[in-house]
PDB file of C-alpha atoms in Angstrom:
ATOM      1  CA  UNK A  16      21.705  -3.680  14.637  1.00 95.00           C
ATOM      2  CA  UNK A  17      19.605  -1.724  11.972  1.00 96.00           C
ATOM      3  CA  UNK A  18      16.246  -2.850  11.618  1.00 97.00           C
ATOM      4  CA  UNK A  19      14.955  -2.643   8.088  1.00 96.00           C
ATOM      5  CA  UNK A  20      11.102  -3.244   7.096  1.00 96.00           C
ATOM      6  CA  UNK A  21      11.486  -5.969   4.634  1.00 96.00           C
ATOM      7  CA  UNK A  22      14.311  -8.534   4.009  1.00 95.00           C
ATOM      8  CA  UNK A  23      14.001  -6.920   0.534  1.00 95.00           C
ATOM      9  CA  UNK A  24      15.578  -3.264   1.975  1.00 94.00           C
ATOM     10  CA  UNK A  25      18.070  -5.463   4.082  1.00 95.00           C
ATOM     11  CA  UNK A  26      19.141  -6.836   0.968  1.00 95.00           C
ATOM     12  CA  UNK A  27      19.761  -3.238  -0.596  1.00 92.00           C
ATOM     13  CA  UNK A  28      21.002  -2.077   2.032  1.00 94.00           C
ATOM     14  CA  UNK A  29      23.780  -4.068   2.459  1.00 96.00           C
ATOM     15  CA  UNK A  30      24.336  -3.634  -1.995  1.00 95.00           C
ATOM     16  CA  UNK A  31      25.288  -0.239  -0.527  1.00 94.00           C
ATOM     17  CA  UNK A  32      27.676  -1.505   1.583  1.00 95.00           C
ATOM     18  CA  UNK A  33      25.632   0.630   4.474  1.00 95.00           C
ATOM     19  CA  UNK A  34      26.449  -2.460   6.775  1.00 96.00           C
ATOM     20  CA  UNK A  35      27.491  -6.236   6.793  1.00 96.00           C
ATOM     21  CA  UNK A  36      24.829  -8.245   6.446  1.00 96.00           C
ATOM     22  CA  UNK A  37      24.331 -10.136  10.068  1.00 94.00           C
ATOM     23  CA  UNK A  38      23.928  -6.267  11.154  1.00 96.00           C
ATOM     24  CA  UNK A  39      20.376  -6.258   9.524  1.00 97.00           C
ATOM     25  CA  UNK A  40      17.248  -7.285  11.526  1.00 97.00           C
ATOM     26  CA  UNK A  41      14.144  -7.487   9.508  1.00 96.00           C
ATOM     27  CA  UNK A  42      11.063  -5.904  11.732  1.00 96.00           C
ATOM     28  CA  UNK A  43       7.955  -4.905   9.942  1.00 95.00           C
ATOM     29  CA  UNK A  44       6.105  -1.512  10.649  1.00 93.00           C
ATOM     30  CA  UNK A  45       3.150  -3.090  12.149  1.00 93.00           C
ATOM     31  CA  UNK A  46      -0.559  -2.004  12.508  1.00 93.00           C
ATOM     32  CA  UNK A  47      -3.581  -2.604  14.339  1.00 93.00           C
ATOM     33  CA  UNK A  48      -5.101  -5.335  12.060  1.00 92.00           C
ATOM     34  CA  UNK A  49      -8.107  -6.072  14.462  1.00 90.00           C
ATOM     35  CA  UNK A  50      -9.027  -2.537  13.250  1.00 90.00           C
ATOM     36  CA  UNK A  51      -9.484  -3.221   9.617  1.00 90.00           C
ATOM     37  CA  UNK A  52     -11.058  -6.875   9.822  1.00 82.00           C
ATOM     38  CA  UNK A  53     -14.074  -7.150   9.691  1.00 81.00           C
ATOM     39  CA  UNK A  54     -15.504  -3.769   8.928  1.00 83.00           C
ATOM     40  CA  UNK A  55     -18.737  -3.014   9.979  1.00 77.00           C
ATOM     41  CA  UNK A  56     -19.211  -0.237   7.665  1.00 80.00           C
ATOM     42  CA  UNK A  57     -22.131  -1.138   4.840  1.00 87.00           C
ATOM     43  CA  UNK A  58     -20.438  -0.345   1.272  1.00 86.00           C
ATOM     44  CA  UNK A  59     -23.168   1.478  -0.367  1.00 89.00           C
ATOM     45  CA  UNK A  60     -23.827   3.702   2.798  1.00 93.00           C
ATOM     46  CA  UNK A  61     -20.056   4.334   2.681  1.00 93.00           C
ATOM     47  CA  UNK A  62     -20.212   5.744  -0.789  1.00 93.00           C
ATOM     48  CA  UNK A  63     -22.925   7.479  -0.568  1.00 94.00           C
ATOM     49  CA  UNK A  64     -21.793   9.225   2.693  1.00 94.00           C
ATOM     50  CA  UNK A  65     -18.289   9.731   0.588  1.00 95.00           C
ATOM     51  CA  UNK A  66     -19.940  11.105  -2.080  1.00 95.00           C
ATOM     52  CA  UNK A  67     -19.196   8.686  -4.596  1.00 95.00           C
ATOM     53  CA  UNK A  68     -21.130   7.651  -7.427  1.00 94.00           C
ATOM     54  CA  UNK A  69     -23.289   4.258  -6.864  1.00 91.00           C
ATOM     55  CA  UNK A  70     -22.123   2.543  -9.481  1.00 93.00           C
ATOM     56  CA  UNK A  71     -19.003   2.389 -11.229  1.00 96.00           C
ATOM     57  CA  UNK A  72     -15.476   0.553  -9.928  1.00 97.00           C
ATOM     58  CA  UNK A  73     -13.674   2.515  -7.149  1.00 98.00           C
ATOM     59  CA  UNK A  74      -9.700   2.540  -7.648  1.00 98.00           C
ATOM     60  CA  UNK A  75      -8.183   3.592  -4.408  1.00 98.00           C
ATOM     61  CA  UNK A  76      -4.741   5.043  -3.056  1.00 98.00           C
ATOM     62  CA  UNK A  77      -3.968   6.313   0.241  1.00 98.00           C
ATOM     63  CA  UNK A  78      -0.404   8.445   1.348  1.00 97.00           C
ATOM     64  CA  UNK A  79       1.042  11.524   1.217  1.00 97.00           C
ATOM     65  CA  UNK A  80       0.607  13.759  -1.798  1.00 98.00           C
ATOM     66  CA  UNK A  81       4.555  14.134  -2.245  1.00 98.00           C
ATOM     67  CA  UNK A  82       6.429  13.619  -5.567  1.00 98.00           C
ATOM     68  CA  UNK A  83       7.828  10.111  -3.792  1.00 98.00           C
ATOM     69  CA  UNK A  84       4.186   8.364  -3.894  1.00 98.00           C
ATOM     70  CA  UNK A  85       3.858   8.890  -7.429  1.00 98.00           C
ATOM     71  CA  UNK A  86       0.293   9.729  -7.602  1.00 98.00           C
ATOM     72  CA  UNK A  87       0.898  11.602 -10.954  1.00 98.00           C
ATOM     73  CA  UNK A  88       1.436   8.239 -12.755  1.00 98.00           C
ATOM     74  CA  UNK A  89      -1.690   6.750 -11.564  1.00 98.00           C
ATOM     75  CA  UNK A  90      -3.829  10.264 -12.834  1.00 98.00           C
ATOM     76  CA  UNK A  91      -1.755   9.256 -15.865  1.00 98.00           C
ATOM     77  CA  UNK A  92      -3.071   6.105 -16.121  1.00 98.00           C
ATOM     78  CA  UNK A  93      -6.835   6.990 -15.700  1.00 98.00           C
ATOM     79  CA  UNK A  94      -7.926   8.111 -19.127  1.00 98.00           C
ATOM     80  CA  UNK A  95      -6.913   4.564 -20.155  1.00 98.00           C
ATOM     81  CA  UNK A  96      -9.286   2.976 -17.301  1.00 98.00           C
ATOM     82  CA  UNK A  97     -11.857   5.081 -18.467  1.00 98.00           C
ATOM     83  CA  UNK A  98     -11.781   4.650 -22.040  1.00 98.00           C
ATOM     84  CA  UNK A  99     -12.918   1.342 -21.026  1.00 98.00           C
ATOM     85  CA  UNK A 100     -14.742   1.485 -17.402  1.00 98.00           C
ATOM     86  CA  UNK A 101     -16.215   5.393 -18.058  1.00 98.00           C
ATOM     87  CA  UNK A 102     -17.741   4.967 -14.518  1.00 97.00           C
ATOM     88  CA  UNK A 103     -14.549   4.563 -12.632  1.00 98.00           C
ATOM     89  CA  UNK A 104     -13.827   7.069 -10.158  1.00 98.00           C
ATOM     90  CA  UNK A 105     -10.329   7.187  -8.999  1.00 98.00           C
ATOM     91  CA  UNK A 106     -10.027   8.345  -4.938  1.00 98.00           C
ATOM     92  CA  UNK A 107      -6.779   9.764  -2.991  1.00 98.00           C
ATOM     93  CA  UNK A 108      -6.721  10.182   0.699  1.00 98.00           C
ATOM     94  CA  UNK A 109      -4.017  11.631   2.065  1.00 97.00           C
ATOM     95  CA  UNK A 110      -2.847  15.433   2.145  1.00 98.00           C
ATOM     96  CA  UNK A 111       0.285  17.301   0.807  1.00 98.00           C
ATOM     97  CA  UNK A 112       1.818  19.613  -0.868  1.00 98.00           C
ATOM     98  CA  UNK A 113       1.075  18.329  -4.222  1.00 98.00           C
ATOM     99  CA  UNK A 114      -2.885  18.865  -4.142  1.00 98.00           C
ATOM    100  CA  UNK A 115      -2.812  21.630  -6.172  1.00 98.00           C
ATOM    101  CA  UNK A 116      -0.553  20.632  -9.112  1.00 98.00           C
ATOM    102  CA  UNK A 117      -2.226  17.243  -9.294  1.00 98.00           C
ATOM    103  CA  UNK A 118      -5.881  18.634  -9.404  1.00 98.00           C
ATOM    104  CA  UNK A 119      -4.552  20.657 -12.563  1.00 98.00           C
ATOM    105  CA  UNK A 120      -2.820  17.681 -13.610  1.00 98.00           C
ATOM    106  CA  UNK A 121      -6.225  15.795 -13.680  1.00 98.00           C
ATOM    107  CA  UNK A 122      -7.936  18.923 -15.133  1.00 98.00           C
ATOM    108  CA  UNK A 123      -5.462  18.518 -17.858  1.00 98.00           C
ATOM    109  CA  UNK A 124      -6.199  15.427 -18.279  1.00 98.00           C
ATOM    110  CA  UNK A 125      -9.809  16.031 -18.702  1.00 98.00           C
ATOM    111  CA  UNK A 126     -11.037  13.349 -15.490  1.00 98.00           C
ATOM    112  CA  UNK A 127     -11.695  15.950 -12.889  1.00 98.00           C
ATOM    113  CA  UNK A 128     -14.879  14.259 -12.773  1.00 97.00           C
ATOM    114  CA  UNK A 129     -13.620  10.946 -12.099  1.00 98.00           C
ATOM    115  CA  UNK A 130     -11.018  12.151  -9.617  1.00 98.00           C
ATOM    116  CA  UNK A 131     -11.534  12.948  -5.422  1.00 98.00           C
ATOM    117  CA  UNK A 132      -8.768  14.157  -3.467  1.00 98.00           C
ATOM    118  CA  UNK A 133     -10.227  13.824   0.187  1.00 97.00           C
ATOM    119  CA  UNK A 134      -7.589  14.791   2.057  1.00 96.00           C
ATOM    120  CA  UNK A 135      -6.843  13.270   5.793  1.00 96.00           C
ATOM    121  CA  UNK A 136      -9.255  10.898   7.382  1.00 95.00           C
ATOM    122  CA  UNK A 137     -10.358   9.332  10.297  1.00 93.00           C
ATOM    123  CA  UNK A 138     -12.408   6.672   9.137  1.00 94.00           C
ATOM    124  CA  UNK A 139      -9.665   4.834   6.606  1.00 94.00           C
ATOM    125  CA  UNK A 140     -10.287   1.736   7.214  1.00 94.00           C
ATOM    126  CA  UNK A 141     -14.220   2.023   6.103  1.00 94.00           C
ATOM    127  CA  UNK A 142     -13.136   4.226   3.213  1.00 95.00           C
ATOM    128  CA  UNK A 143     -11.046   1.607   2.069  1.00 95.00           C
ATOM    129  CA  UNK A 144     -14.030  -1.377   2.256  1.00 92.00           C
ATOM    130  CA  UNK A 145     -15.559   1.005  -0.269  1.00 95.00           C
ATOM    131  CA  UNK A 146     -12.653  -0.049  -2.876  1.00 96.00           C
ATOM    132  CA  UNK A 147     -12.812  -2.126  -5.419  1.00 96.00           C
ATOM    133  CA  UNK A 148      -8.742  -1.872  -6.339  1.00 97.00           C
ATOM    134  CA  UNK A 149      -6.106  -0.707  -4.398  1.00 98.00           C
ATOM    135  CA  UNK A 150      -3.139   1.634  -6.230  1.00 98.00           C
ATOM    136  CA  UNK A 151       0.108   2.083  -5.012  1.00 98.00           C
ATOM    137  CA  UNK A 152       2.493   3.696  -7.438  1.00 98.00           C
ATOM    138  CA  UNK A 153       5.187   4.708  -5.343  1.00 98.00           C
ATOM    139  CA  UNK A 154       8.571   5.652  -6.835  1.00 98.00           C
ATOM    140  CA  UNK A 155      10.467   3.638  -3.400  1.00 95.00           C
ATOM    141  CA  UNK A 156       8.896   2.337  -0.553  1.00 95.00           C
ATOM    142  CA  UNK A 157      10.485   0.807   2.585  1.00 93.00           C
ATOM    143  CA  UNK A 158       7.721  -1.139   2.987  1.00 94.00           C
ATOM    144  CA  UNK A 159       4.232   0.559   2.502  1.00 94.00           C
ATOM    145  CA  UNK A 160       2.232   0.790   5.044  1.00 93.00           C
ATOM    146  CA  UNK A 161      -1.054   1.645   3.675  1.00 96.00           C
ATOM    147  CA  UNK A 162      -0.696  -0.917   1.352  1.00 97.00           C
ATOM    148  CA  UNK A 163      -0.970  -3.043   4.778  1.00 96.00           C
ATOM    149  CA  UNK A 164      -3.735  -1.608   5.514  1.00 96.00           C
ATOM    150  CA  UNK A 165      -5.108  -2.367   2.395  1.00 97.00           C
ATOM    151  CA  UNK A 166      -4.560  -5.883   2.206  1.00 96.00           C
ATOM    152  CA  UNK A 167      -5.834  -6.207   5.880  1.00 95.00           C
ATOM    153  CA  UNK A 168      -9.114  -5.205   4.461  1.00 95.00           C
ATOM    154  CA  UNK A 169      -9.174  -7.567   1.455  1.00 95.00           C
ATOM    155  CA  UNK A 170      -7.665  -5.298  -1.538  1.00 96.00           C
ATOM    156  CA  UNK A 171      -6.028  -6.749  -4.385  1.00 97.00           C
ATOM    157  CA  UNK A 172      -3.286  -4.175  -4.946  1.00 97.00           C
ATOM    158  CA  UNK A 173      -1.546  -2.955  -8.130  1.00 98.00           C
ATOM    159  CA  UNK A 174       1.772  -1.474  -7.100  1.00 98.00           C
ATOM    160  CA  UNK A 175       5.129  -0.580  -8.251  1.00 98.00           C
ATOM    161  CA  UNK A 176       8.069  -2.992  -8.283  1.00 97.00           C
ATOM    162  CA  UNK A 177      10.250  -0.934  -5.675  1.00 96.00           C
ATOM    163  CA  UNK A 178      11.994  -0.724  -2.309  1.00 94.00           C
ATOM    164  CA  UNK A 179      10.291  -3.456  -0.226  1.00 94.00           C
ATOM    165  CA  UNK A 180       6.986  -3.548  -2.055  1.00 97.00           C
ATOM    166  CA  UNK A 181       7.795  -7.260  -3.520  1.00 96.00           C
ATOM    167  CA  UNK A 182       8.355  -8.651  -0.086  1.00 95.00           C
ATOM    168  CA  UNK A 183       4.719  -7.384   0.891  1.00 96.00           C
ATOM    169  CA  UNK A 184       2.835  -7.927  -2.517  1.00 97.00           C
ATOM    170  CA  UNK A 185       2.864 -11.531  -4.012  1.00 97.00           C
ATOM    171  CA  UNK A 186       2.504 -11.039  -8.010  1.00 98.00           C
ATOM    172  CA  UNK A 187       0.268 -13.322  -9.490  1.00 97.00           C
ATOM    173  CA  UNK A 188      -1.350 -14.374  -6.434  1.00 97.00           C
ATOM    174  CA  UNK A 189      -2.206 -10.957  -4.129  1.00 97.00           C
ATOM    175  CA  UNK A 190      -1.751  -8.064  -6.501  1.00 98.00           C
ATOM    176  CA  UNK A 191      -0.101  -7.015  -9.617  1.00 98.00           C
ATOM    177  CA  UNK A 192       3.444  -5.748 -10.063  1.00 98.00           C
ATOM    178  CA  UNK A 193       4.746  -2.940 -12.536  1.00 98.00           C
ATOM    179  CA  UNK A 194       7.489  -1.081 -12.996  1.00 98.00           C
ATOM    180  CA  UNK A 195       7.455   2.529 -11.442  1.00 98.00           C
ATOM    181  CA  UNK A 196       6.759   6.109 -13.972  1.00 98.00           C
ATOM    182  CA  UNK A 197       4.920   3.821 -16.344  1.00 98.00           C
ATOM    183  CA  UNK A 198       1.371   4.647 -16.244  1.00 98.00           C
ATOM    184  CA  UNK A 199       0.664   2.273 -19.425  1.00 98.00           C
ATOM    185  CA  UNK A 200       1.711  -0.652 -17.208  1.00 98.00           C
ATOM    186  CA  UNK A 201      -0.330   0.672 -14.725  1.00 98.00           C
ATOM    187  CA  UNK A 202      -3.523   1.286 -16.320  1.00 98.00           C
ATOM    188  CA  UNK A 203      -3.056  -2.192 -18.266  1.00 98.00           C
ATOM    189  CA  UNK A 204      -2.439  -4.037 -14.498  1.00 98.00           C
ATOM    190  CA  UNK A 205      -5.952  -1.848 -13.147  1.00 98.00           C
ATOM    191  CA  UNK A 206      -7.841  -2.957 -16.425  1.00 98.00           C
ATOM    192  CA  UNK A 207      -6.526  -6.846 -16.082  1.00 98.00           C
ATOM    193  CA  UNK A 208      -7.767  -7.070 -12.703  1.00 98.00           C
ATOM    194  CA  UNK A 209     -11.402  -4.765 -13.281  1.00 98.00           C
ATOM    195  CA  UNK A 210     -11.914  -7.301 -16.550  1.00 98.00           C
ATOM    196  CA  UNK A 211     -12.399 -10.336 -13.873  1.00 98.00           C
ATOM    197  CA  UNK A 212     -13.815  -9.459 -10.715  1.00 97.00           C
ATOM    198  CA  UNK A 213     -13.198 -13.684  -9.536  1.00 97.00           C
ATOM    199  CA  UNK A 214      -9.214 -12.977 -10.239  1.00 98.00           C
ATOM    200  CA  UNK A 215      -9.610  -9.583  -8.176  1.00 97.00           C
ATOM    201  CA  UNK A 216     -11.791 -10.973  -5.420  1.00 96.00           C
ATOM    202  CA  UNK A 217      -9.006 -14.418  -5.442  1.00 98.00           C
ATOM    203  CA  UNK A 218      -6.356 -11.964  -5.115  1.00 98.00           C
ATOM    204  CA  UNK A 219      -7.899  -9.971  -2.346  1.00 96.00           C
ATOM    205  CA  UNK A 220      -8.890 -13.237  -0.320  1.00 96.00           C
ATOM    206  CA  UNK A 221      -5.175 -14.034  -0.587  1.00 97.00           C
ATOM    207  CA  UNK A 222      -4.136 -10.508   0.462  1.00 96.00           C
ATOM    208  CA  UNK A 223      -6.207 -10.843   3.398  1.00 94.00           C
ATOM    209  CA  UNK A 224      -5.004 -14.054   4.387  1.00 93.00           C
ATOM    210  CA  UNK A 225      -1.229 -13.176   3.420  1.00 94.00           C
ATOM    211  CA  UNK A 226      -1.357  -9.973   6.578  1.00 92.00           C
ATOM    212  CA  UNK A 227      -1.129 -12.858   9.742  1.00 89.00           C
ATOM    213  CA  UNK A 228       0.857 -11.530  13.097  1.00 87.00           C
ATOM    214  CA  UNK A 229       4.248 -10.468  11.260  1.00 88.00           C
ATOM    215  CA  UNK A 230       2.482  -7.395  10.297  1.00 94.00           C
ATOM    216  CA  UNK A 231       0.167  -6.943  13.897  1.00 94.00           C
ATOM    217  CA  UNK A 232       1.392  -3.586  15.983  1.00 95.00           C
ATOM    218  CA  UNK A 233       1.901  -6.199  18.816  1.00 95.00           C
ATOM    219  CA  UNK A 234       4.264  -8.389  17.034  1.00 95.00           C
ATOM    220  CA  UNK A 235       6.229  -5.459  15.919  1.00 96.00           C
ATOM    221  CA  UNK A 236       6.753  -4.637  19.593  1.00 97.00           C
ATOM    222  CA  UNK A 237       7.466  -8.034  20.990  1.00 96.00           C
ATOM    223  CA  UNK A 238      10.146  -8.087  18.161  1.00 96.00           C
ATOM    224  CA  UNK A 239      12.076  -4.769  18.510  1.00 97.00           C
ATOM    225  CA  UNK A 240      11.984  -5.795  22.655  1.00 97.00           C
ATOM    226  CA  UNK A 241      13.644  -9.569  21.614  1.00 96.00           C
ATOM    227  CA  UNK A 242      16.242  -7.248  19.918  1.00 97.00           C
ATOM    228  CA  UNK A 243      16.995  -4.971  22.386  1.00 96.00           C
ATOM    229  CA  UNK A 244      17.757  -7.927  24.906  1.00 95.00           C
ATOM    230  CA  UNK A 245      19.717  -9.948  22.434  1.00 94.00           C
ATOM    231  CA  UNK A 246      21.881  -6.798  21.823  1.00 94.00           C
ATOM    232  CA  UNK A 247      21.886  -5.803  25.110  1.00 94.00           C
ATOM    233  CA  UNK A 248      23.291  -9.557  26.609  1.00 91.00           C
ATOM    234  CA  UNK A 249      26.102  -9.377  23.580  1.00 90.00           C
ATOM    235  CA  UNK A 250      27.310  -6.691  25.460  1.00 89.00           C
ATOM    236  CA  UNK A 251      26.638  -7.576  28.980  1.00 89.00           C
ATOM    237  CA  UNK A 252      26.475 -11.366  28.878  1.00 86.00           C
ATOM    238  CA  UNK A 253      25.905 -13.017  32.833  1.00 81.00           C
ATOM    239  CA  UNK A 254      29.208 -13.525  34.596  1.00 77.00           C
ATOM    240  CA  UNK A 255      30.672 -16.876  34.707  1.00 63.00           C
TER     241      UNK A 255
END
């Protein structure tokens, strides 16, 4: 069998003729969701202990800073959020070797001052109740798992149309979709859902609600151990 994350990246893989399809198994990478509901942290201690300014939206991203997470299309997309929300301050956890050319790309940009890289942390699941949007702008994603996270917590998400992403985010009703390297799509998606905080809090109550047991770490191991048996009594079924 080959387990994929998402019936979505069964579905491509077997486009690329990789496999037949009733060799695919969807499993998805699961986490601990009784650590990110409910979080205990208080919001405005949070940002204050972050660093961030009291006011002002927070737009959110967490993952590698590698050319495949497409962070550079989101610092893109800023100078349109902040022609119209000036306060916005735009946050990336995550380290990488990217850092560097994105803080010059944001320099470039002229929103260093709206922009924090914070590198690796401990605490993401508080740092995350401290959002008010989360952005995923990956270029191809098995299945995202921050954006898991994310939802766990009760983000709307605005995220790329890619890889396994559509099996996880529900446009129209969780998040926003848009295609990938478009920051104009991107920036308009953040502004639509910053314009009307009752769509953005709707869509984050249904985000919440949408990450039951599939996506629990103990699911994903009760799964892969149903698999392994059913393989293994294919090729060892009882005698007689």
């Amino acid at each position: 069998r080959i387990v994929t994350l998402t019936d979505r990246g069964a579905q491509e893989h077997v486009q690329y003729r990789i496999a037949a399809p009733d060799k695919f198994v969807t499993i998805p990478s699961g986490i601990v969701l009784s650590a990110f509901r409910p979080i205990q942290a208080d919001p405005a201690v949070k940002r204050n202990e972050l660093g961030l300014p009291t006011e002002g939206p927070v737009i959110g991203t967490v993952g590698r800073l590698v050319p495949i997470k497409g962070h550079e299309w989101l610092l893109k997309a800023a100078p349109r959020v902040l022609a119209e929300f000036p306060r916005a301050t735009f946050v990336f956890l995550g380290e990488g070797p990217l850092l560097g050319r994105l803080q010059q790309l944001a320099a470039g940009l002229g929103i260093s001052g709206h922009v924090m890289f914070m590198g690796t942390r401990q605490d993401v699941p508080e740092c995350l109740a401290v959002f008010d949007l989360f952005a995923f702008p990956s270029l191809n994603e098995g299945m995202g798992r921050a954006l898991i996270e994310a939802m766990a917590v009760g983000l709307p998400a605005v995220a790329t149309r890619v890889g396994g992403i559509p099996d996880v985010v529900a446009d129209g009703e969780t998040g926003l979709l848009v295609p990938a390297r478009d920051e104009a799509a991107l920036a308009d998606a953040l502004l639509t859902l910053l314009r009307d905080p009752a769509r953005r809090q709707a869509y984050g109550q249904a985000a919440r609600r949408s990450m039951d047991e599939r996506f629990d770490v103990k699911s994903m191991v009760r799964a892969i151990d149903r698999l392994y048996d059913v393989v293994w009594y294919e090729k060892h079924p009882p005698a007689g």
